[in-house]
Rosetta silent file (secondary structure, phi, psi, omega in degrees, C-alpha in Angstrom):
SEQUENCE: MSKYYQVTVNGTVYEVEVEEIAAGASSPAVEAPKAPAAPKAAPKKAAPAAGKGTPVTAPMQGTILKVGVENGQAVKKGDLVCLLEAMKMENEIFAPCDGTVTSVSIAAGQAVATGATLITIG
SCORE:     score description
SCORE:     0.000 S_00000001
   1 L     0.000  130.331 -178.770  -14.908  -56.406   55.176 S_00000001
   2 E  -104.810  146.079  174.726  -11.652  -54.811   56.333 S_00000001
   3 E  -123.049  146.402 -179.779   -8.456  -56.548   57.343 S_00000001
   4 E  -111.988  137.962  179.500   -5.664  -54.988   59.386 S_00000001
   5 E  -134.662  155.962  171.535   -1.980  -55.644   58.789 S_00000001
   6 E  -105.964  129.782 -179.696    1.308  -54.450   60.234 S_00000001
   7 E  -124.014  135.653  177.830    3.840  -53.329   57.644 S_00000001
   8 E  -108.115  123.843  178.574    7.467  -52.412   58.354 S_00000001
   9 E  -125.253  118.800 -179.847    9.062  -49.804   56.076 S_00000001
  10 L    50.046   40.994  177.076   12.693  -48.807   56.677 S_00000001
  11 L    84.043   -3.873  179.104   12.452  -50.004   60.262 S_00000001
  12 E  -103.543  130.426 -177.806    9.209  -48.128   61.024 S_00000001
  13 E   -92.957  129.528  178.077    6.115  -50.211   61.777 S_00000001
  14 E  -121.590  143.945  173.397    2.796  -49.048   60.293 S_00000001
  15 E  -102.369  124.864 -178.077   -0.670  -50.474   60.840 S_00000001
  16 E  -120.659  151.402  177.613   -2.698  -50.500   57.628 S_00000001
  17 E  -112.063  130.772 -179.068   -6.319  -51.290   56.865 S_00000001
  18 E  -121.385  128.289  178.036   -7.170  -53.115   53.639 S_00000001
  19 E   -96.620  135.342  177.234  -10.724  -53.388   52.328 S_00000001
  20 L   -94.792  132.071  178.566  -11.744  -56.457   50.404 S_00000001
  21 L  -115.057  150.335 -179.133  -14.100  -55.848   47.485 S_00000001
  22 L   -71.637  151.031  178.482  -16.246  -58.428   45.734 S_00000001
  23 L   -59.864  134.215  179.804  -15.292  -59.596   42.245 S_00000001
  24 L    87.211  -13.824  178.756  -16.855  -57.342   39.616 S_00000001
  25 L   -79.756  145.629  179.687  -17.521  -54.545   42.098 S_00000001
  26 L   -84.161  145.694  177.342  -16.025  -51.205   41.235 S_00000001
  27 L   -82.845  161.688  179.466  -13.492  -49.645   43.507 S_00000001
  28 L   -59.078  143.221 -179.269  -13.994  -46.113   44.795 S_00000001
  29 L   -67.077  137.049  177.168  -13.172  -43.473   42.189 S_00000001
  30 L  -112.186  127.630 -178.386   -9.790  -41.899   42.559 S_00000001
  31 L   -74.650  133.026  178.417   -9.398  -38.344   41.309 S_00000001
  32 L   -67.086  145.437  178.189   -6.570  -37.875   38.829 S_00000001
  33 L   -62.914  145.296 -179.689   -3.849  -35.488   39.957 S_00000001
  34 L   -80.715  146.791  178.045   -4.265  -31.962   38.672 S_00000001
  35 L   -68.738  144.619  178.248   -1.724  -30.557   36.258 S_00000001
  36 L   -65.323  155.840  179.912    0.638  -27.983   37.786 S_00000001
  37 L   -62.731  147.588  179.657   -0.061  -24.341   37.071 S_00000001
  38 L   -65.315  140.340  179.231    1.527  -22.956   33.916 S_00000001
  39 L   -66.556  154.063  178.500    4.809  -21.141   34.573 S_00000001
  40 L   -67.647  149.402  179.313    4.833  -17.369   34.400 S_00000001
  41 L   -65.753  141.560  178.693    5.971  -15.867   31.136 S_00000001
  42 L   -69.104  147.790  178.532    9.640  -14.922   31.058 S_00000001
  43 L   -60.740  149.291  179.759   10.390  -11.214   31.091 S_00000001
  44 L   -65.417  144.079  178.624   10.844   -9.696   27.646 S_00000001
  45 L   -74.483  149.227  178.631   14.415   -9.485   26.447 S_00000001
  46 L   -70.984  154.851  177.898   15.977   -6.061   26.169 S_00000001
  47 L   -64.743  153.590  178.707   16.460   -4.554   22.747 S_00000001
  48 L   -57.178  149.368 -177.929   19.885   -5.083   21.190 S_00000001
  49 L   -61.680  130.009 -179.068   22.532   -2.656   22.355 S_00000001
  50 L   -91.778  -18.642 -177.145   22.482    0.531   20.316 S_00000001
  51 L   -72.971  153.992  176.390   25.819    1.802   21.601 S_00000001
  52 L   -97.738  147.451  177.733   29.061    1.358   19.713 S_00000001
  53 L   136.918 -151.601 -177.517   32.078   -0.151   21.385 S_00000001
  54 E   -91.164  117.722  177.753   32.986   -3.296   23.285 S_00000001
  55 E   -78.336  142.178  172.666   30.014   -5.464   24.236 S_00000001
  56 E  -105.964  116.673 -173.521   30.060   -7.194   27.623 S_00000001
  57 E  -108.311  160.571  178.627   28.193  -10.476   27.187 S_00000001
  58 L   -75.257  125.642  179.671   26.716  -13.030   29.563 S_00000001
  59 L   -73.629  -16.802  179.137   29.087  -15.982   30.003 S_00000001
  60 L  -158.717  164.583  178.299   26.115  -18.231   30.846 S_00000001
  61 L   -75.137  150.510 -179.267   22.346  -18.014   31.123 S_00000001
  62 E   174.918 -162.061 -178.988   20.967  -16.711   34.371 S_00000001
  63 E  -121.929  134.020  178.751   19.201  -13.862   36.121 S_00000001
  64 E   -74.628  121.969  178.126   20.604  -10.375   36.646 S_00000001
  65 E   -91.268  -36.629 -175.059   20.679   -9.640   40.379 S_00000001
  66 E  -152.718  137.907  172.894   22.281   -6.194   40.253 S_00000001
  67 E  -106.770  121.845 -173.842   23.338   -3.675   37.617 S_00000001
  68 L   -99.364    3.202 -178.873   26.362   -1.735   38.858 S_00000001
  69 L  -134.860  163.517  177.180   26.700    0.861   36.083 S_00000001
  70 L  -125.309  159.694  176.258   24.599    3.486   34.303 S_00000001
  71 L   -59.029  131.037  179.193   24.584    4.786   30.764 S_00000001
  72 L    91.009   -5.958 -178.077   27.334    7.425   30.415 S_00000001
  73 L   -79.368  138.865  175.905   29.313    6.223   33.429 S_00000001
  74 E   -80.181  136.825  178.152   33.104    5.944   33.115 S_00000001
  75 E  -131.549  155.750  176.186   34.512    2.495   33.950 S_00000001
  76 L  -115.499  154.176  178.590   37.994    1.035   34.221 S_00000001
  77 L   -52.782  128.514 -179.988   39.078   -2.456   33.258 S_00000001
  78 L    95.879   -7.262  176.322   38.112   -4.789   36.128 S_00000001
  79 L   -69.039  142.462  176.915   35.241   -2.661   37.500 S_00000001
  80 E   -71.484  122.946  179.936   32.167   -4.665   38.524 S_00000001
  81 E  -104.494  -30.331  175.842   29.410   -3.964   35.991 S_00000001
  82 E  -163.484  168.686  179.345   26.743   -6.456   37.098 S_00000001
  83 E  -120.530  123.235 -176.205   25.956   -9.515   39.197 S_00000001
  84 E  -115.379  126.107  176.327   24.555  -12.587   37.414 S_00000001
  85 E   -96.695  126.043  177.290   22.957  -15.501   39.278 S_00000001
  86 E  -141.959  129.696  179.479   23.328  -18.854   37.555 S_00000001
  87 L    54.072   43.599  177.528   22.793  -22.291   39.107 S_00000001
  88 L    66.322   17.822  177.945   22.309  -20.758   42.575 S_00000001
  89 E  -122.664  144.602  177.517   25.688  -19.010   42.378 S_00000001
  90 E   -91.394  126.367 -179.411   26.431  -15.307   42.086 S_00000001
  91 E  -115.470  123.205  179.372   28.814  -14.472   39.233 S_00000001
  92 E   -83.856  132.038  178.295   30.500  -11.072   39.092 S_00000001
  93 E  -109.140  123.777 -174.940   30.801   -9.608   35.590 S_00000001
  94 E  -109.330  155.553  176.782   33.675   -7.160   35.182 S_00000001
  95 L   -67.870  130.191 -179.550   34.490   -4.493   32.575 S_00000001
  96 L   -82.706   -9.493 -177.151   36.957   -5.919   30.033 S_00000001
  97 L  -156.774  168.578  173.712   38.379   -2.474   29.176 S_00000001
  98 L   -78.550  151.699  175.796   38.477    1.192   30.146 S_00000001
  99 E   157.819 -163.522  178.982   35.822    3.459   28.680 S_00000001
 100 E  -118.820  136.834  179.400   32.367    4.936   29.044 S_00000001
 101 E   -68.254  118.825 -179.675   29.183    2.878   29.217 S_00000001
 102 E   -96.413  -21.288  174.483   27.334    3.629   25.966 S_00000001
 103 E  -159.179  146.975  174.774   24.352    1.367   26.625 S_00000001
 104 E  -119.567  116.384 -174.484   22.862   -0.789   29.366 S_00000001
 105 L  -102.653   10.464 -174.820   20.713   -3.590   27.925 S_00000001
 106 L  -132.220  166.590  174.685   19.684   -5.253   31.190 S_00000001
 107 L  -143.608  154.590  178.311   17.730   -4.647   34.372 S_00000001
 108 L   -58.422  136.157  179.521   17.716   -6.359   37.767 S_00000001
 109 L    91.706   -7.626 -177.740   15.501   -9.438   37.742 S_00000001
 110 L   -81.496  138.306  173.670   15.844   -9.980   33.997 S_00000001
 111 E   -85.208  137.796  179.726   16.683  -13.443   32.635 S_00000001
 112 E  -128.308  151.812  178.015   19.497  -13.489   30.070 S_00000001
 113 L   -95.136  161.539  175.691   20.771  -16.124   27.656 S_00000001
 114 L   -57.883  130.854  178.528   24.378  -17.150   27.125 S_00000001
 115 L    86.148   -3.235  179.282   26.078  -14.562   24.920 S_00000001
 116 L   -66.928  140.741  178.077   23.438  -11.868   25.438 S_00000001
 117 E   -74.389  123.120 -179.631   24.832   -8.325   25.437 S_00000001
 118 E   -91.222  -53.192  177.029   24.617   -6.920   28.951 S_00000001
 119 E  -142.980  166.770  174.239   26.273   -3.538   28.470 S_00000001
 120 E  -127.090  133.696 -179.572   28.426   -1.825   25.845 S_00000001
 121 E  -113.417  123.761 -178.493   31.560    0.130   26.691 S_00000001
 122 L  -106.070    0.000    0.000   32.746    2.725   24.181 S_00000001
């Protein structure tokens, strides 16, 4: 036997149907929610920088959006070397000194941890 009721939620009126079940009768089976799919594996971290010189490290964890330099490229202090996305914000990473890029340890789309070496300037 079903009963109908009007329920008001946050000012909106809903009509609901409620079924009455006899004592001892089982209610219809409800399927348990399925577990969410397992997250994709994180990309492998780049090998440690082999170049000698000044390392440019990630100030925070995030994802590399753009690499602005190549191995062997000359850079000046203040040149943009890469773009790091962290917490939905784009962070520009600049060269801390003049020199030549001796190694690039990152690629676009790669996740990096705080303090990870991004590039090395010799």
